[in-house]
Amino acid sequence: MNPYRAKKYMSKILFAVLIAVLAIIFLLPFVVMFTTSFKTMEDAFMVPVRIWPREFTVENYRKAINKIPYFSYMGNTAYITLLSLLGEMLVVPMVAYSLAKIRWKGAGLISGLLMGTMMLPFTVTMIPLYRTWHALGLTGTYVPLIAPHFVGNAYYIIIMRQFMKGLPNSLFEAATLDGASEFQMYLRIALPLCKPALTTVGIYTFLSAWSDYLAPLIYINKKDKMTLSLGLQQFLNEYTIDWTQLMAAAVIFVLPILGLFLIFQRNFVEGIATAGLKA
Amino acid sequence: MRKKRHITRSDIDGFLFALPWLVGFVLLCVYPLSMSLYYSFTEFNPITDPVWIGLENYISLFKDPRFYKSLRNTCFYAFIATPINLVTALVLASLISRRFRGRGLVRTVFFLPSVIPMVAATMVWIWMFDPTYGFINNFLKWFSIDGPAWLINPKTTKWALVMMGMWGTGTTMLVCLAALQDVPVSYYESAQMDGANGVQRFLFITLPCVAHVIVYQAILNLINAFQYFTQVYVITTASGGSTSGASGGPENSILMYPLYLFHNAFIYQKMGKASAMAWILMVVVGLLTIVMVKLSDKAVSNAGGE
């Protein structure tokens, strides 16, 4: 082998090693989570730590789903998530259509406002919102968690608007000549063409509703109404934390998200790139 | 003579299509924002009515050592973690912008932490940071290093958060990756002909081309740092917390601004004071957002408009 090729070969190997090491580091917390969830208590509390359990047990899973009403919490979380999804799916494309495809006086102003509201921290509006929902007697219900999704999230609208801008105007012009109303064009032309962006927004909504923490924390005050992210917290409130059970509970919590992500990876990645570069 | 307003059919349609968002904007943004400003001059708890007390909330905040502590903690995180996250994101992005087998898989691995619910991820990290049984200190022991008591020693708690932040930098990485791939290949080709080496190519071609994206992401990271809540809430409640349920971690070392705001509102029940904190936060985030919008306008006009 000539020295030039040898050098090239070496740098290829170095690169592969570097990538492998980094990938292992990023995967470690997942590995720790999964393996701990199958460990016996003795294995988990052993020094030095061994990553691989000496014996696999599913006992932790059995105990974890009995310690808290796991599937009832999962049902609550799924209920909130699905209704939030419905809300965003109904509203986001509509508003985006108004901004991307209808020429009207307010479009520019709204586009500007979107950016500002996207950055508005929930902690800033949290107290008045809490008071309002409380006055309406709706704290302790899921309404304060779901209702905000029925007005459309600014970030999702921006992603969707960007996508709709890319749809050829000629389609809409032809339909206008045929006498189609704006709503017909939205329903028959824009919406079917927006499926990729809709999927992206859907996944983001699912993810954020499924994982939401602060809002359920302040609004949900009864144990039987809790979501999974709050339920998980109960494992930490014990005097001594049983990490094997907690990790088992975390695995079941995380699995739907992981599955969804692996299936729809492409939408995820493209949505982020679009919003990050062009917002 | 009054100018005649033309309200066209499109104006009505556009308005109707955007109506849900406009309603939400008034009810979920304008109204709570103005109420929160009013509340910041009052005193009340969840069940009483606000009583006007003028500037007292602000004055008591400026005398409150924990307010400064939370502000310092948040600034520390914002200004240490942001550059670290950006560099990490940029390095990872430039590694996977190369062509190699398994590249898609590696990209997935780097991004995976960002999709995991924060609560679950934080719990795994608390377990990994355990001084005796945690993975990290056991790993360090192989190299005969005595790891610190990460989440117990007030000197290391914030660095533990920084490490967690690096792990979750996937979103920034994806944006950087997209920006890197937007740099025209012809630039690199002509630079190579001029004899520029790798470092020079990075400094004089890549960096200027992606600079606006990096600045944008930096501000986004800063804004997120000012909203850092879930992780510290989970950590502080896991470590036992104080009896009142309001803990800021060891020596309040991870009492982040939003966490202290939450304590004031829902544990000490000083909602007026919490509203004053909310408005100070609002001003900071607002200023950062304005800078961001200005920069993105500039970036678009630099790129020749959209």
Coordinates of C-alpha atoms in Angstrom, one line a residue:
Chain A
M1 CA 0.0 0.0 0.0
N2 CA 1.4 3.4 -0.9
P3 CA 1.8 5.9 1.9
Y4 CA -0.9 8.2 0.6
R5 CA -3.5 5.4 0.6
A6 CA -2.3 4.3 4.0
K7 CA -2.8 7.7 5.4
K8 CA -6.3 7.9 3.9
Y9 CA -7.1 4.5 5.3
M10 CA -5.9 5.6 8.8
S11 CA -8.0 8.7 8.8
K12 CA -11.1 6.7 7.8
I13 CA -10.5 4.4 10.7
L14 CA -10.1 7.3 13.1
F15 CA -13.3 8.8 11.8
A16 CA -15.2 5.6 12.3
V17 CA -13.9 5.2 15.9
L18 CA -14.8 8.8 16.7
I19 CA -18.3 8.3 15.4
A20 CA -18.7 5.0 17.2
V21 CA -17.6 6.5 20.5
L22 CA -19.9 9.5 20.2
A23 CA -22.8 7.2 19.2
I24 CA -22.2 5.1 22.3
I25 CA -22.1 8.1 24.6
F26 CA -25.4 9.4 23.2
L27 CA -27.0 5.9 23.5
L28 CA -25.8 5.3 27.0
P29 CA -28.7 6.8 28.9
F30 CA -31.1 4.6 26.9
V31 CA -29.0 1.6 27.6
V32 CA -28.9 2.4 31.3
M33 CA -32.7 2.9 31.3
F34 CA -33.4 -0.4 29.5
T35 CA -31.0 -2.6 31.4
T36 CA -31.8 -1.2 34.8
S37 CA -35.5 -1.9 34.2
F38 CA -34.6 -5.6 33.8
K39 CA -32.3 -5.8 36.8
T40 CA -32.9 -7.2 40.2
M41 CA -32.4 -4.7 43.1
E42 CA -29.2 -6.5 44.0
D43 CA -27.9 -6.1 40.5
A44 CA -28.9 -2.4 40.3
F45 CA -27.2 -1.5 43.6
M46 CA -23.9 -3.2 43.0
V47 CA -20.5 -1.6 42.9
P48 CA -18.8 -1.7 40.5
V49 CA -21.8 -1.3 38.3
R50 CA -22.3 -3.9 35.6
I51 CA -24.3 -2.7 32.6
W52 CA -25.7 -6.1 31.7
P53 CA -28.0 -7.6 34.3
R54 CA -26.8 -10.9 35.7
E55 CA -30.3 -12.2 35.5
F56 CA -33.2 -10.6 33.6
T57 CA -36.4 -10.0 35.5
V58 CA -39.7 -8.5 34.3
E59 CA -40.8 -8.3 37.9
N60 CA -40.1 -4.5 37.9
Y61 CA -42.6 -4.0 35.1
R62 CA -45.2 -5.9 37.0
K63 CA -44.6 -3.9 40.2
A64 CA -44.3 -0.5 38.4
I65 CA -47.7 -0.8 36.7
N66 CA -49.2 -1.8 40.0
K67 CA -47.5 0.9 42.1
I68 CA -49.4 3.7 40.3
P69 CA -52.6 3.2 38.3
Y70 CA -50.3 3.0 35.2
F71 CA -52.8 2.2 32.5
S72 CA -55.3 4.6 33.8
Y73 CA -52.7 7.3 33.6
M74 CA -51.7 6.2 30.2
G75 CA -55.4 6.4 29.2
N76 CA -55.6 9.9 30.5
T77 CA -52.4 10.9 28.7
A78 CA -53.6 9.3 25.5
Y79 CA -57.0 11.1 25.8
I80 CA -55.4 14.5 26.2
T81 CA -52.9 13.8 23.4
L82 CA -55.5 12.7 20.9
L83 CA -57.8 15.6 21.5
S84 CA -54.8 18.0 21.3
L85 CA -53.9 16.3 18.0
L86 CA -57.4 16.8 16.7
G87 CA -57.3 20.5 17.6
E88 CA -54.0 21.3 15.9
M89 CA -55.0 19.3 12.9
L90 CA -58.2 21.2 12.4
V91 CA -56.8 24.7 13.0
V92 CA -53.1 24.8 12.0
P93 CA -53.7 24.1 8.2
M94 CA -56.6 26.5 8.1
V95 CA -54.6 29.4 9.6
A96 CA -51.6 28.5 7.5
Y97 CA -53.8 28.5 4.4
S98 CA -55.0 32.0 5.2
L99 CA -51.4 33.3 5.5
A100 CA -49.9 31.4 2.6
K101 CA -52.6 31.4 -0.1
I102 CA -55.2 34.1 0.6
R103 CA -54.2 37.6 -0.3
W104 CA -55.7 39.7 2.4
K105 CA -54.9 42.7 4.5
G106 CA -54.2 41.0 7.9
A107 CA -51.9 38.3 6.6
G108 CA -48.7 40.3 7.1
L109 CA -49.5 41.4 10.6
I110 CA -50.4 37.9 11.7
S111 CA -47.2 36.5 10.3
G112 CA -45.3 39.0 12.4
L113 CA -47.3 38.2 15.6
L114 CA -46.7 34.5 15.1
M115 CA -43.0 34.9 15.7
G116 CA -43.6 36.8 18.9
T117 CA -46.1 34.4 20.4
M118 CA -43.9 31.4 19.5
M119 CA -41.3 32.7 21.9
L120 CA -43.8 33.7 24.7
P121 CA -42.9 31.6 27.7
F122 CA -45.7 29.7 29.4
T123 CA -44.4 30.9 32.8
V124 CA -45.4 34.4 31.8
T125 CA -49.0 33.7 31.0
M126 CA -49.4 30.9 33.5
I127 CA -50.8 32.8 36.5
P128 CA -53.6 34.7 34.7
L129 CA -54.5 31.6 32.8
Y130 CA -54.6 29.6 36.0
R131 CA -56.8 32.2 37.6
T132 CA -59.2 32.3 34.6
W133 CA -59.5 28.5 34.4
H134 CA -60.0 28.4 38.2
A135 CA -62.7 31.0 38.0
L136 CA -64.5 29.0 35.4
G137 CA -64.3 25.9 37.6
L138 CA -62.2 24.1 35.1
T139 CA -59.0 23.4 37.0
G140 CA -58.8 19.7 37.7
T141 CA -60.3 19.0 34.3
Y142 CA -58.5 18.4 31.0
V143 CA -60.0 21.5 29.4
P144 CA -57.1 23.8 30.2
L145 CA -54.7 21.3 28.7
I146 CA -56.7 20.6 25.6
A147 CA -58.4 23.9 24.7
P148 CA -55.2 25.8 23.8
H149 CA -54.6 23.3 21.0
F150 CA -57.8 24.3 19.3
V151 CA -56.4 27.8 18.4
G152 CA -53.3 26.5 16.7
N153 CA -49.7 26.6 17.9
A154 CA -47.6 29.4 16.3
Y155 CA -44.6 27.2 15.6
Y156 CA -46.7 24.6 13.8
I157 CA -48.5 27.3 11.8
I158 CA -45.1 28.7 10.6
I159 CA -44.0 25.2 9.5
M160 CA -47.3 24.6 7.7
R161 CA -47.4 28.1 6.1
Q162 CA -43.9 27.5 4.7
F163 CA -45.0 24.2 3.2
M164 CA -48.2 25.7 1.7
K165 CA -46.3 28.6 0.1
G166 CA -44.5 25.9 -1.9
L167 CA -47.8 24.7 -3.5
P168 CA -48.1 25.9 -7.1
N169 CA -50.5 28.9 -7.3
S170 CA -51.7 27.8 -10.8
L171 CA -53.7 25.0 -9.1
F172 CA -55.6 27.6 -7.1
E173 CA -56.0 30.0 -10.0
A174 CA -57.5 27.3 -12.1
A175 CA -59.9 26.4 -9.4
T176 CA -60.9 30.0 -8.9
L177 CA -61.8 30.2 -12.6
D178 CA -64.0 27.2 -12.2
G179 CA -65.8 29.1 -9.5
A180 CA -64.5 27.2 -6.5
S181 CA -64.9 29.0 -3.1
E182 CA -61.9 29.5 -0.9
F183 CA -63.1 26.8 1.5
Q184 CA -63.5 24.3 -1.3
M185 CA -60.0 25.0 -2.5
Y186 CA -58.7 24.6 1.0
L187 CA -60.5 21.3 1.5
R188 CA -60.0 19.8 -2.0
I189 CA -56.6 21.1 -3.1
A190 CA -54.5 22.4 -0.2
L191 CA -55.3 19.9 2.5
P192 CA -54.7 16.7 0.5
L193 CA -51.4 18.2 -0.8
C194 CA -50.3 19.0 2.8
K195 CA -50.1 15.5 4.1
P196 CA -46.3 15.5 4.7
A197 CA -46.5 18.7 6.7
L198 CA -49.6 17.6 8.5
T199 CA -47.8 14.4 9.6
T200 CA -44.9 16.6 10.9
V201 CA -47.2 18.8 12.9
G202 CA -49.1 15.8 14.1
I203 CA -46.0 14.2 15.4
Y204 CA -44.8 17.3 17.1
T205 CA -48.2 17.8 18.8
F206 CA -48.2 14.2 19.9
L207 CA -44.8 14.5 21.3
S208 CA -45.4 17.7 23.2
A209 CA -48.8 16.7 24.6
W210 CA -47.6 13.3 25.6
S211 CA -44.6 14.7 27.4
D212 CA -46.1 17.9 28.7
Y213 CA -45.2 18.5 32.3
L214 CA -45.7 22.1 33.7
A215 CA -49.3 22.5 32.5
P216 CA -50.6 19.2 34.0
L217 CA -48.6 20.0 37.1
I218 CA -50.5 23.2 37.8
Y219 CA -53.9 22.2 36.5
I220 CA -54.4 18.6 37.6
N221 CA -54.9 18.3 41.3
K222 CA -56.5 14.9 41.7
K223 CA -54.5 11.7 41.7
D224 CA -56.8 9.7 39.5
K225 CA -56.7 12.4 36.8
M226 CA -52.9 12.5 36.5
T227 CA -51.0 12.0 33.3
L228 CA -48.0 9.7 33.0
S229 CA -45.4 12.4 33.3
L230 CA -46.9 13.3 36.7
G231 CA -47.4 9.7 37.7
L232 CA -43.7 9.0 37.1
Q233 CA -42.9 11.6 39.6
Q234 CA -44.6 9.6 42.3
F235 CA -41.8 7.1 42.1
L236 CA -39.4 9.9 43.2
N237 CA -41.4 10.9 46.2
E238 CA -40.6 7.7 48.0
Y239 CA -38.2 7.7 50.9
T240 CA -35.9 5.4 49.0
I241 CA -36.3 5.4 45.3
D242 CA -36.6 2.0 43.6
W243 CA -34.7 2.8 40.4
T244 CA -35.4 -0.6 38.8
Q245 CA -39.2 0.0 39.0
L246 CA -38.8 3.7 38.0
M247 CA -36.8 2.7 34.9
A248 CA -39.4 0.1 34.0
A249 CA -42.1 2.7 34.2
A250 CA -40.0 5.2 32.2
V251 CA -39.5 2.6 29.5
I252 CA -43.2 2.0 29.0
F253 CA -43.7 5.8 29.0
V254 CA -41.0 6.4 26.4
L255 CA -41.8 3.4 24.0
P256 CA -44.7 5.0 22.1
I257 CA -42.6 8.1 21.5
L258 CA -39.6 6.0 20.3
G259 CA -41.8 4.0 18.0
L260 CA -43.5 7.0 16.5
F261 CA -40.2 8.7 16.0
L262 CA -38.6 5.7 14.3
I263 CA -41.5 5.4 11.9
F264 CA -41.9 9.1 11.1
Q265 CA -38.2 10.1 11.4
R266 CA -38.2 11.8 8.0
N267 CA -41.0 14.2 8.8
F268 CA -39.4 15.1 12.1
V269 CA -36.1 15.9 10.6
E270 CA -37.4 17.9 7.7
G271 CA -39.8 19.9 9.8
I272 CA -37.0 21.0 12.1
A273 CA -34.7 21.9 9.3
T274 CA -37.4 24.0 7.5
A275 CA -38.5 25.8 10.6
G276 CA -34.9 26.4 11.8
L277 CA -33.6 27.8 8.5
K278 CA -36.6 29.8 7.2
A279 CA -38.7 30.8 10.2
Chain B
M1 CA -62.2 63.3 2.2
R2 CA -62.2 59.9 3.9
K3 CA -60.4 57.2 2.1
K4 CA -62.8 54.5 1.1
R5 CA -61.9 51.2 2.6
H6 CA -62.2 48.2 0.3
I7 CA -63.0 45.1 2.1
T8 CA -62.7 42.4 -0.5
R9 CA -64.1 38.9 -0.4
S10 CA -60.5 37.7 0.2
D11 CA -60.2 39.8 3.3
I12 CA -63.3 38.2 4.7
D13 CA -62.1 34.7 3.8
G14 CA -58.6 35.3 5.1
F15 CA -60.0 36.7 8.4
L16 CA -62.3 33.7 8.8
F17 CA -59.6 31.2 8.2
A18 CA -57.3 32.9 10.7
L19 CA -60.1 33.5 13.2
P20 CA -59.3 30.5 15.5
W21 CA -55.8 31.7 15.9
L22 CA -56.8 35.3 16.4
V23 CA -59.3 34.3 19.2
G24 CA -56.5 32.3 20.8
F25 CA -54.1 35.2 20.4
V26 CA -56.4 37.5 22.4
L27 CA -57.5 34.9 25.0
L28 CA -54.2 33.1 25.5
C29 CA -51.7 35.9 24.9
V30 CA -53.0 39.5 25.0
Y31 CA -55.3 39.0 27.9
P32 CA -53.0 37.0 30.2
L33 CA -50.1 39.2 29.3
S34 CA -51.9 42.4 30.3
M35 CA -53.4 40.7 33.4
S36 CA -50.0 39.5 34.5
L37 CA -48.7 43.1 34.2
Y38 CA -51.6 44.3 36.4
Y39 CA -51.1 41.4 38.8
S40 CA -47.5 42.3 39.3
F41 CA -48.7 45.4 41.1
T42 CA -51.0 43.5 43.4
E43 CA -51.0 40.9 46.1
F44 CA -53.2 37.8 46.1
N45 CA -53.2 34.0 46.3
P46 CA -55.2 31.5 44.2
I47 CA -58.5 32.1 46.1
T48 CA -58.3 35.8 47.0
D49 CA -58.8 38.9 44.8
P50 CA -55.8 41.0 43.8
V51 CA -55.2 44.0 46.1
W52 CA -53.2 46.9 44.6
I53 CA -49.9 47.4 46.3
G54 CA -48.0 49.4 43.8
L55 CA -44.3 48.6 43.2
E56 CA -44.0 46.6 46.4
N57 CA -43.5 43.2 44.6
Y58 CA -40.7 44.6 42.5
I59 CA -39.1 46.2 45.6
S60 CA -39.3 43.0 47.6
L61 CA -37.8 41.1 44.6
F62 CA -34.9 43.4 44.4
K63 CA -34.3 42.8 48.1
D64 CA -34.7 39.0 47.8
P65 CA -31.4 37.1 47.8
R66 CA -33.1 34.1 46.3
F67 CA -34.3 36.2 43.4
Y68 CA -30.7 37.2 42.6
K69 CA -29.6 33.6 43.2
S70 CA -32.1 32.3 40.7
L71 CA -31.2 35.0 38.2
R72 CA -27.5 34.1 38.5
N73 CA -28.1 30.4 38.2
T74 CA -30.2 31.0 35.1
C75 CA -27.6 33.3 33.6
F76 CA -24.9 30.8 34.4
Y77 CA -26.7 28.1 32.6
A78 CA -27.7 30.3 29.7
F79 CA -24.2 31.7 29.0
I80 CA -22.3 28.5 29.7
A81 CA -24.6 25.9 28.2
T82 CA -25.5 27.8 25.1
P83 CA -22.0 28.1 23.6
I84 CA -21.2 24.5 24.7
N85 CA -24.4 23.2 23.0
L86 CA -23.8 25.2 19.9
V87 CA -20.2 23.9 19.5
T88 CA -21.4 20.3 20.2
A89 CA -24.2 20.7 17.7
L90 CA -21.9 22.1 15.1
V91 CA -19.3 19.4 15.6
L92 CA -21.8 16.6 15.4
A93 CA -23.4 18.2 12.4
S94 CA -20.2 18.6 10.5
L95 CA -19.3 14.9 11.3
I96 CA -22.5 13.6 9.8
S97 CA -22.5 16.1 6.9
R98 CA -19.8 13.8 5.5
R99 CA -20.8 10.8 3.4
F100 CA -20.3 7.5 5.1
R101 CA -22.2 4.2 5.5
G102 CA -24.6 4.3 8.5
R103 CA -24.9 8.0 8.4
G104 CA -28.7 8.0 8.7
L105 CA -28.4 5.8 11.7
V106 CA -25.9 8.0 13.4
R107 CA -28.0 11.0 12.8
T108 CA -30.9 9.2 14.5
V109 CA -28.8 8.3 17.4
F110 CA -27.6 11.9 17.9
F111 CA -31.2 13.3 17.6
L112 CA -32.9 10.6 19.7
P113 CA -32.4 12.3 23.1
S114 CA -34.3 15.3 21.9
V115 CA -37.6 13.4 21.4
I116 CA -37.6 11.7 24.8
P117 CA -40.0 13.2 27.3
M118 CA -38.0 15.5 29.6
V119 CA -39.3 13.9 32.8
A120 CA -38.1 10.4 31.7
A121 CA -34.8 11.7 30.5
T122 CA -34.1 13.6 33.7
M123 CA -34.9 10.6 35.8
V124 CA -32.4 8.4 33.9
W125 CA -29.8 11.1 34.4
I126 CA -30.5 11.4 38.1
W127 CA -29.9 7.7 38.3
M128 CA -26.7 7.9 36.2
F129 CA -25.4 10.7 38.4
D130 CA -25.9 8.7 41.6
P131 CA -22.5 9.1 43.4
T132 CA -22.1 5.4 44.4
Y133 CA -24.4 3.3 42.1
G134 CA -24.6 5.7 39.1
F135 CA -23.0 4.8 35.8
I136 CA -20.9 7.9 35.5
N137 CA -18.9 7.7 38.6
N138 CA -18.4 3.9 38.1
F139 CA -17.1 4.7 34.7
L140 CA -14.7 7.3 36.0
K141 CA -13.5 4.7 38.6
W142 CA -12.1 2.6 35.7
F143 CA -9.7 5.5 35.2
S144 CA -9.1 5.8 38.9
I145 CA -11.0 9.1 39.1
D146 CA -13.2 9.8 42.1
G147 CA -16.3 11.3 40.6
P148 CA -18.0 14.1 42.4
A149 CA -21.4 13.7 44.0
W150 CA -22.9 15.3 41.0
L151 CA -26.4 16.4 42.1
I152 CA -25.5 16.7 45.8
N153 CA -22.4 18.9 45.7
P154 CA -23.5 22.5 44.9
K155 CA -20.3 23.1 42.9
T156 CA -21.2 20.4 40.4
T157 CA -25.0 20.5 40.1
K158 CA -25.0 23.0 37.3
W159 CA -22.3 21.2 35.4
A160 CA -24.5 18.1 35.6
L161 CA -27.2 20.2 33.9
V162 CA -24.8 21.3 31.3
M163 CA -24.0 17.7 30.5
M164 CA -27.6 16.8 30.2
G165 CA -28.1 19.8 27.9
M166 CA -25.3 18.6 25.6
W167 CA -26.9 15.3 25.3
G168 CA -30.2 16.9 24.2
T169 CA -28.7 19.3 21.6
G170 CA -30.2 17.2 18.7
T171 CA -32.6 19.9 17.4
T172 CA -29.9 22.5 17.1
M173 CA -27.7 19.9 15.4
L174 CA -30.3 19.2 12.8
V175 CA -30.7 22.8 11.9
C176 CA -26.9 23.2 11.7
L177 CA -26.7 20.1 9.5
A178 CA -29.3 21.6 7.2
A179 CA -27.4 24.8 7.1
L180 CA -24.1 23.0 6.3
Q181 CA -25.7 21.2 3.5
D182 CA -27.0 24.5 2.0
V183 CA -23.4 25.7 1.5
P184 CA -22.8 25.5 -2.3
V185 CA -20.2 22.8 -3.1
S186 CA -18.7 25.1 -5.7
Y187 CA -17.3 27.3 -2.9
Y188 CA -15.3 24.4 -1.5
E189 CA -14.2 23.3 -5.0
S190 CA -12.7 26.7 -5.8
A191 CA -11.2 27.0 -2.4
Q192 CA -9.5 23.6 -2.8
M193 CA -8.1 24.8 -6.2
D194 CA -6.6 27.8 -4.4
G195 CA -5.0 25.4 -2.0
A196 CA -7.0 26.1 1.2
N197 CA -6.7 23.4 3.8
G198 CA -9.5 21.9 5.9
V199 CA -9.3 24.5 8.7
Q200 CA -9.1 27.4 6.3
R201 CA -12.1 26.0 4.4
F202 CA -14.1 25.8 7.7
L203 CA -13.1 29.2 8.9
F204 CA -13.5 31.2 5.7
I205 CA -16.3 29.3 3.9
T206 CA -18.4 27.2 6.2
L207 CA -18.5 29.5 9.1
P208 CA -19.5 32.7 7.3
C209 CA -22.2 30.7 5.4
V210 CA -23.8 29.3 8.4
A211 CA -23.1 32.3 10.8
H212 CA -26.7 33.6 10.7
V213 CA -28.1 30.2 11.5
I214 CA -25.7 29.9 14.4
V215 CA -26.6 33.3 15.8
Y216 CA -30.3 32.5 15.5
Q217 CA -29.9 29.2 17.3
A218 CA -27.8 30.8 20.0
I219 CA -30.6 33.2 20.8
L220 CA -33.1 30.4 20.7
N221 CA -31.0 28.5 23.1
L222 CA -30.8 31.5 25.4
I223 CA -34.5 31.9 25.3
N224 CA -35.0 28.3 26.2
A225 CA -32.5 28.6 29.0
F226 CA -34.7 31.3 30.5
Q227 CA -37.5 28.8 30.5
Y228 CA -35.5 25.9 32.0
F229 CA -38.0 24.3 34.4
T230 CA -38.9 20.6 34.1
Q231 CA -35.4 19.2 34.7
V232 CA -34.7 21.2 37.8
Y233 CA -38.2 20.6 39.2
V234 CA -37.8 16.9 38.8
I235 CA -34.3 16.9 40.3
T236 CA -35.2 19.1 43.3
T237 CA -38.2 17.0 44.1
A238 CA -36.3 13.8 43.7
S239 CA -33.6 14.7 46.2
G240 CA -36.2 14.8 49.0
G241 CA -36.8 18.5 48.8
S242 CA -37.5 20.6 51.8
T243 CA -40.6 20.0 53.8
S244 CA -42.4 23.0 52.2
G245 CA -41.9 21.3 48.9
A246 CA -40.0 24.3 47.5
S247 CA -36.4 23.3 47.1
G248 CA -33.8 24.8 44.9
G249 CA -31.4 21.9 45.1
P250 CA -28.2 21.9 47.3
E251 CA -27.7 25.5 48.5
N252 CA -30.2 26.6 45.9
S253 CA -27.6 25.9 43.3
I254 CA -30.1 24.8 40.7
L255 CA -32.9 27.2 41.7
M256 CA -33.5 28.4 38.2
Y257 CA -35.6 31.5 37.5
P258 CA -38.8 29.7 36.3
L259 CA -38.5 27.3 39.2
Y260 CA -38.4 30.2 41.8
L261 CA -41.3 31.8 39.9
F262 CA -43.3 28.5 40.3
H263 CA -42.4 28.3 44.0
N264 CA -43.7 31.8 44.5
A265 CA -46.9 31.3 42.6
F266 CA -48.0 27.8 43.7
I267 CA -46.1 27.0 46.9
Y268 CA -45.6 30.3 48.7
Q269 CA -48.9 31.5 47.1
K270 CA -47.5 34.9 46.4
M271 CA -49.0 35.3 43.0
G272 CA -48.4 39.0 42.7
K273 CA -44.7 38.6 43.3
A274 CA -44.6 35.7 40.9
S275 CA -46.3 37.9 38.3
A276 CA -43.6 40.5 38.8
M277 CA -41.0 37.8 38.1
A278 CA -43.0 36.8 35.1
W279 CA -42.9 40.3 33.7
I280 CA -39.2 40.7 34.2
L281 CA -38.8 37.4 32.3
M282 CA -41.1 38.7 29.6
V283 CA -38.9 41.7 29.1
V284 CA -35.8 39.6 28.8
V285 CA -37.3 37.1 26.4
G286 CA -39.0 39.9 24.5
L287 CA -35.7 41.7 23.9
L288 CA -34.0 38.5 22.8
T289 CA -36.9 37.8 20.4
I290 CA -36.6 41.2 18.9
V291 CA -32.9 40.7 18.2
M292 CA -33.7 37.4 16.7
V293 CA -36.4 38.7 14.4
K294 CA -34.1 41.6 13.3
L295 CA -31.3 39.1 12.5
S296 CA -33.6 36.7 10.6
D297 CA -34.9 39.7 8.5
K298 CA -31.3 40.6 7.8
A299 CA -30.3 37.0 6.9
V300 CA -33.2 36.8 4.5
S301 CA -32.3 40.1 2.8
N302 CA -28.6 39.1 2.7
A303 CA -29.7 35.9 0.9
G304 CA -31.4 38.1 -1.7
G305 CA -34.9 37.8 -0.1
E306 CA -37.1 34.8 -0.3

